[in-house]
C-alpha cells in the first residue's frame, strides 16, 4: 500500500509498504480516504522536530483521519464512514485511569516521532478509537480531530448562553472552537492580526475583527494562535477564565493581573472523549464549515505543496487518497 513518508527534513517520499491482512480481535481495518494537513505536519516537514520529538527515521505523516470501514466492529459496519482518533493511550497510568488520557505519558500519537501517521492507504486500528461518522463525507469527518480540541476546551470551560466568549486566533482551531462555543449557546467573537484569517472566520458566519478593534473584556477567552497570550489575558474579564490552546506562546503572563482580577488560567492539551461530539457538531454546522473543504490535493502533490507553502492560502488542506 502507498504510504507518505517524511524521509527527513524537507523530503517526502511515497513508498509502497506491505498491506495489512491480519485483523486482530478488537481491531478494525479502514481504507483511509481523507487526511487533513495540520500545523504539526508542516512543522515536522520544515524542522524535523517539535520540542522533544525529533524525527530520527522516516515516519508516515498525518493524523486528521477519516476513511471507510473495511471490516465490522461494535458500532460500525463494513462500508461506514469513520473518523479515527490519532492517540492511543496506555490505559494503565493514573491519567488513563481517571479518564484524562490526553495526559498519558506513553500515548502513541499518529505522526509524532517515532509513531507513524495515517497518510497511507489502509490502517488497522483498535475499534474503541474509531468512530462512526455516517452521514458525513470523509473530508468532513477528517475535521473531527481538530474539532476535538475546541470541544475539549469549551467543555472544560463549562460555558453556556450566559457567557461572552472571545477567541484569539482565527485559524482552523480557533474557528472550530468557535463552532463548539456557539453550539453551547455562547455569544462568540473571534479576532486575529491577519485579515485573511478574519475573512475566513466571517465566511464561516462569525463576528471577527482585528485584535486592535477588540476593547471589551470577555468571561471566557480561548487563546488559539500560540502568539497572543498576553493580549488574551488582558481581554479576560474579572473573575473570568483564560484557556491557552495554541502552542508556542513565549511571553510571561502578569501574575498581579491574574491575582487581583481572580482569573483562572487553564492549559489545554489535545482532548479526551470528544470524537462523537465532534461528529455531531460537524453535522450541525456542515453548511458553515464548507470553507474548511476548499483545498484538496492528492498524495503526489504533497511535496510541492509543502515546498511552495501553499497551505498559507487556505484554512485547511485535505489530502485525498
Ligand atoms: Zn491536527
Ligand atoms: Zn496512560
PDB file of C-alpha atoms and ligand atoms in Angstrom:
ATOM      1  CA  UNK A   1       0.000   0.000   0.000  1.00  0.00           C
ATOM      2  CA  UNK A   2       1.118   3.538  -0.792  1.00  0.00           C
ATOM      3  CA  UNK A   3       2.303   5.485   2.243  1.00  0.00           C
ATOM      4  CA  UNK A   4       3.550   9.056   2.531  1.00  0.00           C
ATOM      5  CA  UNK A   5       6.841   9.178   4.430  1.00  0.00           C
ATOM      6  CA  UNK A   6       8.675  12.178   5.721  1.00  0.00           C
ATOM      7  CA  UNK A   7      12.147  10.753   4.997  1.00  0.00           C
ATOM      8  CA  UNK A   8      13.977  13.565   6.708  1.00  0.00           C
ATOM      9  CA  UNK A   9      13.569  17.306   6.964  1.00  0.00           C
ATOM     10  CA  UNK A  10      12.136  18.669   3.689  1.00  0.00           C
ATOM     11  CA  UNK A  11      11.970  15.298   1.909  1.00  0.00           C
ATOM     12  CA  UNK A  12       8.683  13.470   1.298  1.00  0.00           C
ATOM     13  CA  UNK A  13       8.729  10.054  -0.379  1.00  0.00           C
ATOM     14  CA  UNK A  14       5.803   7.894  -1.343  1.00  0.00           C
ATOM     15  CA  UNK A  15       6.687   4.276  -0.674  1.00  0.00           C
ATOM     16  CA  UNK A  16       4.856   1.033  -1.223  1.00  0.00           C
ATOM     17  CA  UNK A  17       4.787  -0.927   2.034  1.00  0.00           C
ATOM     18  CA  UNK A  18       3.137  -4.248   2.772  1.00  0.00           C
ATOM     19  CA  UNK A  19      -0.634  -4.233   3.064  1.00  0.00           C
ATOM     20  CA  UNK A  20      -2.071  -5.489   6.362  1.00  0.00           C
ATOM     21  CA  UNK A  21      -4.316  -8.509   6.016  1.00  0.00           C
ATOM     22  CA  UNK A  22      -4.344  -9.760   9.572  1.00  0.00           C
ATOM     23  CA  UNK A  23      -7.010  -8.005  11.678  1.00  0.00           C
ATOM     24  CA  UNK A  24      -6.533  -8.880  15.381  1.00  0.00           C
ATOM     25  CA  UNK A  25      -9.550  -9.246  17.698  1.00  0.00           C
ATOM     26  CA  UNK A  26     -10.850  -5.818  18.723  1.00  0.00           C
ATOM     27  CA  UNK A  27      -9.301  -4.087  15.724  1.00  0.00           C
ATOM     28  CA  UNK A  28     -10.888  -2.718  12.568  1.00  0.00           C
ATOM     29  CA  UNK A  29      -9.449  -2.248   9.091  1.00  0.00           C
ATOM     30  CA  UNK A  30     -10.032   1.139   7.472  1.00  0.00           C
ATOM     31  CA  UNK A  31      -9.446   2.359   3.948  1.00  0.00           C
ATOM     32  CA  UNK A  32      -8.080   5.861   4.508  1.00  0.00           C
ATOM     33  CA  UNK A  33      -9.745   8.470   2.259  1.00  0.00           C
ATOM     34  CA  UNK A  34      -9.127  11.938   3.753  1.00  0.00           C
ATOM     35  CA  UNK A  35      -6.282  13.282   5.875  1.00  0.00           C
ATOM     36  CA  UNK A  36      -6.208  16.939   6.910  1.00  0.00           C
ATOM     37  CA  UNK A  37      -2.827  18.668   6.955  1.00  0.00           C
ATOM     38  CA  UNK A  38      -2.058  20.154  10.344  1.00  0.00           C
ATOM     39  CA  UNK A  39       0.483  22.701  11.523  1.00  0.00           C
ATOM     40  CA  UNK A  40       2.436  19.879  13.164  1.00  0.00           C
ATOM     41  CA  UNK A  41       2.885  18.028   9.827  1.00  0.00           C
ATOM     42  CA  UNK A  42       4.179  21.258   8.302  1.00  0.00           C
ATOM     43  CA  UNK A  43       6.458  21.857  11.278  1.00  0.00           C
ATOM     44  CA  UNK A  44       7.992  18.367  11.036  1.00  0.00           C
ATOM     45  CA  UNK A  45       8.461  18.835   7.292  1.00  0.00           C
ATOM     46  CA  UNK A  46      10.462  22.051   7.682  1.00  0.00           C
ATOM     47  CA  UNK A  47      12.190  21.474  11.042  1.00  0.00           C
ATOM     48  CA  UNK A  48      12.307  17.709  11.561  1.00  0.00           C
ATOM     49  CA  UNK A  49      11.240  18.170  15.181  1.00  0.00           C
ATOM     50  CA  UNK A  50       8.757  19.714  17.586  1.00  0.00           C
ATOM     51  CA  UNK A  51      10.176  20.261  21.065  1.00  0.00           C
ATOM     52  CA  UNK A  52      11.487  16.946  22.358  1.00  0.00           C
ATOM     53  CA  UNK A  53      10.018  14.980  19.448  1.00  0.00           C
ATOM     54  CA  UNK A  54      12.765  14.561  16.871  1.00  0.00           C
ATOM     55  CA  UNK A  55      12.470  12.739  13.547  1.00  0.00           C
ATOM     56  CA  UNK A  56      15.247  10.135  13.679  1.00  0.00           C
ATOM     57  CA  UNK A  57      13.976   7.769  10.999  1.00  0.00           C
ATOM     58  CA  UNK A  58      11.427   8.041   8.168  1.00  0.00           C
ATOM     59  CA  UNK A  59       7.894   8.491   9.514  1.00  0.00           C
ATOM     60  CA  UNK A  60       4.466   8.431   7.860  1.00  0.00           C
ATOM     61  CA  UNK A  61       2.803  11.872   8.163  1.00  0.00           C
ATOM     62  CA  UNK A  62      -0.818  12.771   9.006  1.00  0.00           C
ATOM     63  CA  UNK A  63      -3.180  12.494  11.959  1.00  0.00           C
ATOM     64  CA  UNK A  64      -6.530  14.096  10.974  1.00  0.00           C
ATOM     65  CA  UNK A  65      -8.015  10.977   9.504  1.00  0.00           C
ATOM     66  CA  UNK A  66     -11.242   9.642   8.029  1.00  0.00           C
ATOM     67  CA  UNK A  67     -11.995   6.686   5.837  1.00  0.00           C
ATOM     68  CA  UNK A  68     -14.286   3.777   5.106  1.00  0.00           C
ATOM     69  CA  UNK A  69     -14.563   0.703   7.337  1.00  0.00           C
ATOM     70  CA  UNK A  70     -13.371  -2.468   5.619  1.00  0.00           C
ATOM     71  CA  UNK A  71     -14.497  -4.727   8.462  1.00  0.00           C
ATOM     72  CA  UNK A  72     -17.163  -4.722  11.191  1.00  0.00           C
ATOM     73  CA  UNK A  73     -16.788  -3.539  14.776  1.00  0.00           C
ATOM     74  CA  UNK A  74     -19.068  -2.616  17.678  1.00  0.00           C
ATOM     75  CA  UNK A  75     -20.990   0.311  16.190  1.00  0.00           C
ATOM     76  CA  UNK A  76     -19.540   0.100  12.732  1.00  0.00           C
ATOM     77  CA  UNK A  77     -20.472  -1.942   9.676  1.00  0.00           C
ATOM     78  CA  UNK A  78     -18.263  -2.514   6.653  1.00  0.00           C
ATOM     79  CA  UNK A  79     -18.762   0.457   4.309  1.00  0.00           C
ATOM     80  CA  UNK A  80     -19.484   3.029   7.034  1.00  0.00           C
ATOM     81  CA  UNK A  81     -17.622   6.323   7.065  1.00  0.00           C
ATOM     82  CA  UNK A  82     -15.407   6.597  10.141  1.00  0.00           C
ATOM     83  CA  UNK A  83     -13.154   9.108  11.891  1.00  0.00           C
ATOM     84  CA  UNK A  84     -10.017   7.891  13.672  1.00  0.00           C
ATOM     85  CA  UNK A  85      -8.754   9.268  16.980  1.00  0.00           C
ATOM     86  CA  UNK A  86      -4.987   9.584  16.476  1.00  0.00           C
ATOM     87  CA  UNK A  87      -3.748   8.952  20.021  1.00  0.00           C
ATOM     88  CA  UNK A  88      -3.638   5.517  21.657  1.00  0.00           C
ATOM     89  CA  UNK A  89      -3.122   5.903  25.428  1.00  0.00           C
ATOM     90  CA  UNK A  90      -1.549   3.167  27.591  1.00  0.00           C
ATOM     91  CA  UNK A  91      -4.741   2.561  29.588  1.00  0.00           C
ATOM     92  CA  UNK A  92      -2.766   1.841  32.778  1.00  0.00           C
ATOM     93  CA  UNK A  93      -1.303   5.071  34.142  1.00  0.00           C
ATOM     94  CA  UNK A  94      -3.036   7.370  36.644  1.00  0.00           C
ATOM     95  CA  UNK A  95      -4.147   9.740  33.881  1.00  0.00           C
ATOM     96  CA  UNK A  96      -5.659   6.975  31.771  1.00  0.00           C
ATOM     97  CA  UNK A  97      -7.391   5.514  34.826  1.00  0.00           C
ATOM     98  CA  UNK A  98      -9.040   8.832  35.650  1.00  0.00           C
ATOM     99  CA  UNK A  99     -10.152   9.476  32.072  1.00  0.00           C
ATOM    100  CA  UNK A 100      -7.582  12.196  31.411  1.00  0.00           C
ATOM    101  CA  UNK A 101      -5.875  10.053  28.813  1.00  0.00           C
ATOM    102  CA  UNK A 102      -4.694  13.074  26.812  1.00  0.00           C
ATOM    103  CA  UNK A 103      -2.027  13.431  29.533  1.00  0.00           C
ATOM    104  CA  UNK A 104      -0.826   9.815  29.251  1.00  0.00           C
ATOM    105  CA  UNK A 105       2.995   9.884  29.097  1.00  0.00           C
ATOM    106  CA  UNK A 106       3.031   6.733  26.965  1.00  0.00           C
ATOM    107  CA  UNK A 107       0.424   7.759  24.382  1.00  0.00           C
ATOM    108  CA  UNK A 108       1.167   6.660  20.821  1.00  0.00           C
ATOM    109  CA  UNK A 109       0.030   9.558  18.667  1.00  0.00           C
ATOM    110  CA  UNK A 110      -0.026   9.464  14.849  1.00  0.00           C
ATOM    111  CA  UNK A 111       2.857  11.271  13.182  1.00  0.00           C
ATOM    112  CA  UNK A 112       4.660  12.115  16.398  1.00  0.00           C
ATOM    113  CA  UNK A 113       8.145  10.518  16.205  1.00  0.00           C
ATOM    114  CA  UNK A 114       8.682   7.605  16.226  1.00  0.00           C
ATOM    115  CA  UNK A 115       4.960   6.737  15.705  1.00  0.00           C
ATOM    116  CA  UNK A 116       3.799   6.539  12.083  1.00  0.00           C
ATOM    117  CA  UNK A 117       0.816   8.640  10.997  1.00  0.00           C
ATOM    118  CA  UNK A 118      -2.207   7.928   8.835  1.00  0.00           C
ATOM    119  CA  UNK A 119      -1.221   9.045   5.314  1.00  0.00           C
ATOM    120  CA  UNK A 120      -1.385   5.520   3.922  1.00  0.00           C
ATOM    121  CA  UNK A 121      -3.994   3.516   2.095  1.00  0.00           C
ATOM    122  CA  UNK A 122      -5.036   1.273   4.995  1.00  0.00           C
ATOM    123  CA  UNK A 123      -4.926   1.296   8.770  1.00  0.00           C
ATOM    124  CA  UNK A 124      -5.756  -1.476  11.251  1.00  0.00           C
ATOM    125  CA  UNK A 125      -6.753   0.228  14.485  1.00  0.00           C
ATOM    126  CA  UNK A 126      -8.346  -0.553  17.902  1.00  0.00           C
ATOM    127  CA  UNK A 127     -12.116  -0.238  17.422  1.00  0.00           C
ATOM    128  CA  UNK A 128     -12.640   1.858  20.572  1.00  0.00           C
ATOM    129  CA  UNK A 129     -10.763   4.720  18.905  1.00  0.00           C
ATOM    130  CA  UNK A 130     -12.698   4.531  15.622  1.00  0.00           C
ATOM    131  CA  UNK A 131     -15.974   6.496  15.420  1.00  0.00           C
ATOM    132  CA  UNK A 132     -18.964   6.097  13.155  1.00  0.00           C
ATOM    133  CA  UNK A 133     -19.355   9.254  11.068  1.00  0.00           C
ATOM    134  CA  UNK A 134     -22.119   8.011   8.730  1.00  0.00           C
ATOM    135  CA  UNK A 135     -23.904  10.915   7.110  1.00  0.00           C
ATOM    136  CA  UNK A 136     -20.725  12.946   6.683  1.00  0.00           C
ATOM    137  CA  UNK A 137     -18.289  12.809   3.780  1.00  0.00           C
ATOM    138  CA  UNK A 138     -14.807  11.551   4.652  1.00  0.00           C
ATOM    139  CA  UNK A 139     -13.469  15.094   4.101  1.00  0.00           C
ATOM    140  CA  UNK A 140     -15.933  16.416   6.682  1.00  0.00           C
ATOM    141  CA  UNK A 141     -15.198  13.548   9.066  1.00  0.00           C
ATOM    142  CA  UNK A 142     -11.461  14.311   8.957  1.00  0.00           C
ATOM    143  CA  UNK A 143     -12.298  17.577  10.777  1.00  0.00           C
ATOM    144  CA  UNK A 144     -13.362  15.615  13.861  1.00  0.00           C
ATOM    145  CA  UNK A 145      -9.740  15.685  15.078  1.00  0.00           C
ATOM    146  CA  UNK A 146      -9.123  19.448  15.034  1.00  0.00           C
ATOM    147  CA  UNK A 147     -12.748  19.995  16.156  1.00  0.00           C
ATOM    148  CA  UNK A 148     -11.980  17.830  19.186  1.00  0.00           C
ATOM    149  CA  UNK A 149      -9.574  20.440  20.525  1.00  0.00           C
ATOM    150  CA  UNK A 150     -12.376  23.024  20.565  1.00  0.00           C
ATOM    151  CA  UNK A 151     -14.885  20.595  22.082  1.00  0.00           C
ATOM    152  CA  UNK A 152     -12.500  19.701  24.883  1.00  0.00           C
ATOM    153  CA  UNK A 153     -11.686  23.352  25.669  1.00  0.00           C
ATOM    154  CA  UNK A 154     -15.312  24.530  25.683  1.00  0.00           C
ATOM    155  CA  UNK A 155     -16.366  21.509  27.734  1.00  0.00           C
ATOM    156  CA  UNK A 156     -13.693  22.328  30.323  1.00  0.00           C
ATOM    157  CA  UNK A 157     -14.961  25.906  30.313  1.00  0.00           C
ATOM    158  CA  UNK A 158     -18.497  24.763  31.105  1.00  0.00           C
ATOM    159  CA  UNK A 159     -19.828  27.661  29.055  1.00  0.00           C
ATOM    160  CA  UNK A 160     -23.444  28.392  28.197  1.00  0.00           C
ATOM    161  CA  UNK A 161     -25.759  31.098  26.846  1.00  0.00           C
ATOM    162  CA  UNK A 162     -24.822  33.477  29.671  1.00  0.00           C
ATOM    163  CA  UNK A 163     -21.169  33.639  28.573  1.00  0.00           C
ATOM    164  CA  UNK A 164     -19.408  36.072  26.279  1.00  0.00           C
ATOM    165  CA  UNK A 165     -16.594  34.262  24.529  1.00  0.00           C
ATOM    166  CA  UNK A 166     -13.567  35.702  22.761  1.00  0.00           C
ATOM    167  CA  UNK A 167     -11.401  33.504  20.578  1.00  0.00           C
ATOM    168  CA  UNK A 168      -7.942  34.896  19.894  1.00  0.00           C
ATOM    169  CA  UNK A 169      -6.560  33.453  16.653  1.00  0.00           C
ATOM    170  CA  UNK A 170      -8.877  32.745  13.710  1.00  0.00           C
ATOM    171  CA  UNK A 171      -7.037  29.790  12.206  1.00  0.00           C
ATOM    172  CA  UNK A 172      -8.639  26.382  11.871  1.00  0.00           C
ATOM    173  CA  UNK A 173      -8.548  25.507  15.594  1.00  0.00           C
ATOM    174  CA  UNK A 174      -9.861  28.954  16.556  1.00  0.00           C
ATOM    175  CA  UNK A 175     -12.814  28.740  14.184  1.00  0.00           C
ATOM    176  CA  UNK A 176     -13.633  25.155  15.182  1.00  0.00           C
ATOM    177  CA  UNK A 177     -13.523  26.217  18.847  1.00  0.00           C
ATOM    178  CA  UNK A 178     -15.956  28.982  17.904  1.00  0.00           C
ATOM    179  CA  UNK A 179     -18.399  26.433  16.453  1.00  0.00           C
ATOM    180  CA  UNK A 180     -18.207  24.436  19.648  1.00  0.00           C
ATOM    181  CA  UNK A 181     -18.779  27.532  21.825  1.00  0.00           C
ATOM    182  CA  UNK A 182     -21.736  28.574  19.674  1.00  0.00           C
ATOM    183  CA  UNK A 183     -23.190  25.081  19.957  1.00  0.00           C
ATOM    184  CA  UNK A 184     -23.229  25.659  23.735  1.00  0.00           C
ATOM    185  CA  UNK A 185     -25.285  28.805  23.105  1.00  0.00           C
ATOM    186  CA  UNK A 186     -22.493  31.284  23.893  1.00  0.00           C
ATOM    187  CA  UNK A 187     -22.059  34.631  22.213  1.00  0.00           C
ATOM    188  CA  UNK A 188     -18.788  34.291  20.241  1.00  0.00           C
ATOM    189  CA  UNK A 189     -16.353  36.850  18.817  1.00  0.00           C
ATOM    190  CA  UNK A 190     -13.092  35.970  17.037  1.00  0.00           C
ATOM    191  CA  UNK A 191     -10.036  38.104  16.443  1.00  0.00           C
ATOM    192  CA  UNK A 192      -6.675  37.851  14.698  1.00  0.00           C
ATOM    193  CA  UNK A 193      -3.870  40.087  13.444  1.00  0.00           C
ATOM    194  CA  UNK A 194      -4.210  38.608   9.936  1.00  0.00           C
ATOM    195  CA  UNK A 195      -7.058  39.991   7.822  1.00  0.00           C
ATOM    196  CA  UNK A 196      -7.207  36.841   5.643  1.00  0.00           C
ATOM    197  CA  UNK A 197      -7.942  34.733   8.713  1.00  0.00           C
ATOM    198  CA  UNK A 198     -10.634  37.169   9.786  1.00  0.00           C
ATOM    199  CA  UNK A 199     -12.201  36.791   6.340  1.00  0.00           C
ATOM    200  CA  UNK A 200     -12.310  33.020   6.805  1.00  0.00           C
ATOM    201  CA  UNK A 201     -13.981  33.378  10.211  1.00  0.00           C
ATOM    202  CA  UNK A 202     -16.595  35.663   8.669  1.00  0.00           C
ATOM    203  CA  UNK A 203     -17.108  33.230   5.783  1.00  0.00           C
ATOM    204  CA  UNK A 204     -17.953  30.647   8.455  1.00  0.00           C
ATOM    205  CA  UNK A 205     -20.602  33.017   9.817  1.00  0.00           C
ATOM    206  CA  UNK A 206     -18.812  34.516  12.839  1.00  0.00           C
ATOM    207  CA  UNK A 207     -18.226  38.053  14.039  1.00  0.00           C
ATOM    208  CA  UNK A 208     -14.469  38.561  13.599  1.00  0.00           C
ATOM    209  CA  UNK A 209     -12.220  41.614  13.949  1.00  0.00           C
ATOM    210  CA  UNK A 210      -8.584  42.701  14.035  1.00  0.00           C
ATOM    211  CA  UNK A 211      -7.093  42.442  17.545  1.00  0.00           C
ATOM    212  CA  UNK A 212      -6.817  46.217  17.934  1.00  0.00           C
ATOM    213  CA  UNK A 213     -10.570  46.567  17.418  1.00  0.00           C
ATOM    214  CA  UNK A 214     -11.255  44.407  20.489  1.00  0.00           C
ATOM    215  CA  UNK A 215     -11.642  46.652  23.547  1.00  0.00           C
ATOM    216  CA  UNK A 216     -14.217  44.782  25.663  1.00  0.00           C
ATOM    217  CA  UNK A 217     -13.423  42.115  28.207  1.00  0.00           C
ATOM    218  CA  UNK A 218     -14.881  38.606  27.979  1.00  0.00           C
ATOM    219  CA  UNK A 219     -15.891  35.925  30.503  1.00  0.00           C
ATOM    220  CA  UNK A 220     -14.067  33.177  28.622  1.00  0.00           C
ATOM    221  CA  UNK A 221     -11.088  33.773  26.371  1.00  0.00           C
ATOM    222  CA  UNK A 222      -9.556  30.992  24.255  1.00  0.00           C
ATOM    223  CA  UNK A 223      -6.023  31.685  23.000  1.00  0.00           C
ATOM    224  CA  UNK A 224      -5.662  29.604  19.832  1.00  0.00           C
ATOM    225  CA  UNK A 225      -2.863  31.412  17.984  1.00  0.00           C
ATOM    226  CA  UNK A 226       0.080  30.444  20.195  1.00  0.00           C
ATOM    227  CA  UNK A 227       1.274  34.022  19.965  1.00  0.00           C
ATOM    228  CA  UNK A 228      -1.065  36.322  21.870  1.00  0.00           C
ATOM    229  CA  UNK A 229      -1.350  35.059  25.454  1.00  0.00           C
ATOM    230  CA  UNK A 230      -0.709  38.490  26.975  1.00  0.00           C
ATOM    231  CA  UNK A 231      -3.328  40.111  24.779  1.00  0.00           C
ATOM    232  CA  UNK A 232      -5.752  37.276  25.602  1.00  0.00           C
ATOM    233  CA  UNK A 233      -5.199  37.719  29.346  1.00  0.00           C
ATOM    234  CA  UNK A 234      -5.731  41.451  29.039  1.00  0.00           C
ATOM    235  CA  UNK A 235      -9.136  40.850  27.403  1.00  0.00           C
ATOM    236  CA  UNK A 236     -10.252  38.405  30.129  1.00  0.00           C
ATOM    237  CA  UNK A 237     -12.944  39.816  32.431  1.00  0.00           C
ATOM    238  CA  UNK A 238     -12.510  39.998  36.201  1.00  0.00           C
ATOM    239  CA  UNK A 239     -13.382  36.564  37.603  1.00  0.00           C
ATOM    240  CA  UNK A 240     -13.119  35.047  34.120  1.00  0.00           C
ATOM    241  CA  UNK A 241     -11.267  32.104  32.584  1.00  0.00           C
ATOM    242  CA  UNK A 242      -8.398  32.085  30.102  1.00  0.00           C
ATOM    243  CA  UNK A 243      -7.700  28.928  28.079  1.00  0.00           C
ATOM    244  CA  UNK A 244      -4.289  28.507  26.472  1.00  0.00           C
ATOM    245  CA  UNK A 245      -4.687  26.197  23.477  1.00  0.00           C
ATOM    246  CA  UNK A 246      -2.140  27.438  20.935  1.00  0.00           C
ATOM    247  CA  UNK A 247       1.401  26.117  21.320  1.00  0.00           C
ATOM    248  CA  UNK A 248       4.375  28.439  21.176  1.00  0.00           C
ATOM    249  CA  UNK A 249       3.441  31.330  23.468  1.00  0.00           C
ATOM    250  CA  UNK A 250       6.742  32.662  24.761  1.00  0.00           C
ATOM    251  CA  UNK A 251       5.595  35.644  26.797  1.00  0.00           C
ATOM    252  CA  UNK A 252       5.122  35.866  30.529  1.00  0.00           C
ATOM    253  CA  UNK A 253       1.659  36.478  31.943  1.00  0.00           C
ATOM    254  CA  UNK A 254       1.220  39.220  34.525  1.00  0.00           C
ATOM    255  CA  UNK A 255       0.641  37.464  37.896  1.00  0.00           C
ATOM    256  CA  UNK A 256      -0.629  40.657  39.535  1.00  0.00           C
ATOM    257  CA  UNK A 257      -3.358  40.979  36.912  1.00  0.00           C
ATOM    258  CA  UNK A 258      -4.288  37.304  37.350  1.00  0.00           C
ATOM    259  CA  UNK A 259      -4.402  37.589  41.130  1.00  0.00           C
ATOM    260  CA  UNK A 260      -6.133  40.932  41.518  1.00  0.00           C
ATOM    261  CA  UNK A 261      -8.790  40.005  38.961  1.00  0.00           C
ATOM    262  CA  UNK A 262      -9.048  36.415  40.146  1.00  0.00           C
ATOM    263  CA  UNK A 263      -8.606  34.970  36.679  1.00  0.00           C
ATOM    264  CA  UNK A 264      -8.267  31.241  36.206  1.00  0.00           C
ATOM    265  CA  UNK A 265      -5.727  30.175  33.574  1.00  0.00           C
ATOM    266  CA  UNK A 266      -6.177  26.717  32.014  1.00  0.00           C
ATOM    267  CA  UNK A 267      -3.764  24.759  29.828  1.00  0.00           C
ATOM    268  CA  UNK A 268      -5.440  22.697  27.121  1.00  0.00           C
ATOM    269  CA  UNK A 269      -3.540  19.752  25.656  1.00  0.00           C
ATOM    270  CA  UNK A 270      -5.236  17.800  22.863  1.00  0.00           C
ATOM    271  CA  UNK A 271      -8.523  16.246  24.126  1.00  0.00           C
ATOM    272  CA  UNK A 272     -10.256  13.181  25.526  1.00  0.00           C
ATOM    273  CA  UNK A 273     -13.637  11.572  24.803  1.00  0.00           C
ATOM    274  CA  UNK A 274     -14.548  14.163  22.184  1.00  0.00           C
ATOM    275  CA  UNK A 275     -14.973  12.437  18.841  1.00  0.00           C
ATOM    276  CA  UNK A 276     -18.679  11.604  18.990  1.00  0.00           C
ATOM    277  CA  UNK A 277     -19.493  15.203  19.974  1.00  0.00           C
ATOM    278  CA  UNK A 278     -17.161  16.494  17.265  1.00  0.00           C
ATOM    279  CA  UNK A 279     -19.003  14.454  14.630  1.00  0.00           C
ATOM    280  CA  UNK A 280     -22.368  15.816  15.880  1.00  0.00           C
ATOM    281  CA  UNK A 281     -21.189  19.430  15.732  1.00  0.00           C
ATOM    282  CA  UNK A 282     -19.728  18.994  12.242  1.00  0.00           C
ATOM    283  CA  UNK A 283     -23.142  17.638  11.149  1.00  0.00           C
ATOM    284  CA  UNK A 284     -24.949  20.559  12.767  1.00  0.00           C
ATOM    285  CA  UNK A 285     -22.750  23.167  11.067  1.00  0.00           C
ATOM    286  CA  UNK A 286     -21.941  21.351   7.848  1.00  0.00           C
ATOM    287  CA  UNK A 287     -23.040  24.274   5.658  1.00  0.00           C
ATOM    288  CA  UNK A 288     -20.978  26.820   7.548  1.00  0.00           C
ATOM    289  CA  UNK A 289     -17.936  24.541   7.677  1.00  0.00           C
ATOM    290  CA  UNK A 290     -17.550  24.498   3.865  1.00  0.00           C
ATOM    291  CA  UNK A 291     -14.570  26.949   3.837  1.00  0.00           C
ATOM    292  CA  UNK A 292     -12.570  24.149   5.504  1.00  0.00           C
ATOM    293  CA  UNK A 293     -13.090  21.971   2.453  1.00  0.00           C
ATOM    294  CA  UNK A 294     -11.903  24.387  -0.235  1.00  0.00           C
ATOM    295  CA  UNK A 295      -8.483  22.858  -0.879  1.00  0.00           C
ATOM    296  CA  UNK A 296      -7.931  19.207  -1.683  1.00  0.00           C
ATOM    297  CA  UNK A 297      -4.749  17.639  -3.005  1.00  0.00           C
ATOM    298  CA  UNK A 298      -3.547  14.131  -3.850  1.00  0.00           C
ATOM    299  CA  UNK A 299      -0.532  12.481  -2.205  1.00  0.00           C
ATOM    300  CA  UNK A 300       1.695  13.086  -5.241  1.00  0.00           C
ATOM    301  CA  UNK A 301       1.242  16.859  -4.837  1.00  0.00           C
ATOM    302  CA  UNK A 302       2.091  16.991  -1.138  1.00  0.00           C
ATOM    303  CA  UNK A 303       5.826  17.639  -1.533  1.00  0.00           C
ATOM    304  CA  UNK A 304       5.429  20.649  -3.867  1.00  0.00           C
ATOM    305  CA  UNK A 305       2.504  21.870  -1.759  1.00  0.00           C
ATOM    306  CA  UNK A 306       4.803  21.979   1.284  1.00  0.00           C
ATOM    307  CA  UNK A 307       7.796  23.456  -0.590  1.00  0.00           C
ATOM    308  CA  UNK A 308       5.690  26.248  -2.076  1.00  0.00           C
ATOM    309  CA  UNK A 309       3.969  26.937   1.258  1.00  0.00           C
ATOM    310  CA  UNK A 310       0.583  26.688  -0.423  1.00  0.00           C
ATOM    311  CA  UNK A 311      -1.027  25.928   2.947  1.00  0.00           C
ATOM    312  CA  UNK A 312      -0.709  29.611   3.818  1.00  0.00           C
ATOM    313  CA  UNK A 313      -3.535  30.392   1.404  1.00  0.00           C
ATOM    314  CA  UNK A 314      -6.148  28.069   2.909  1.00  0.00           C
ATOM    315  CA  UNK A 315      -7.931  27.463   6.168  1.00  0.00           C
ATOM    316  CA  UNK A 316      -7.387  23.713   5.812  1.00  0.00           C
ATOM    317  CA  UNK A 317      -5.983  21.391   3.168  1.00  0.00           C
ATOM    318  CA  UNK A 318      -7.185  17.827   2.866  1.00  0.00           C
ATOM    319  CA  UNK A 319      -5.145  15.101   1.209  1.00  0.00           C
ATOM    320  CA  UNK A 320      -7.468  12.693  -0.565  1.00  0.00           C
ATOM    321  CA  UNK A 321      -6.350   9.111  -1.103  1.00  0.00           C
TER     322      UNK A 321
HETATM  323 ZN1  LIG B   1      -4.034  18.426  13.874  1.00  0.00          ZN
HETATM  324 ZN1  LIG B   2      -1.645   6.118  30.212  1.00  0.00          ZN
END
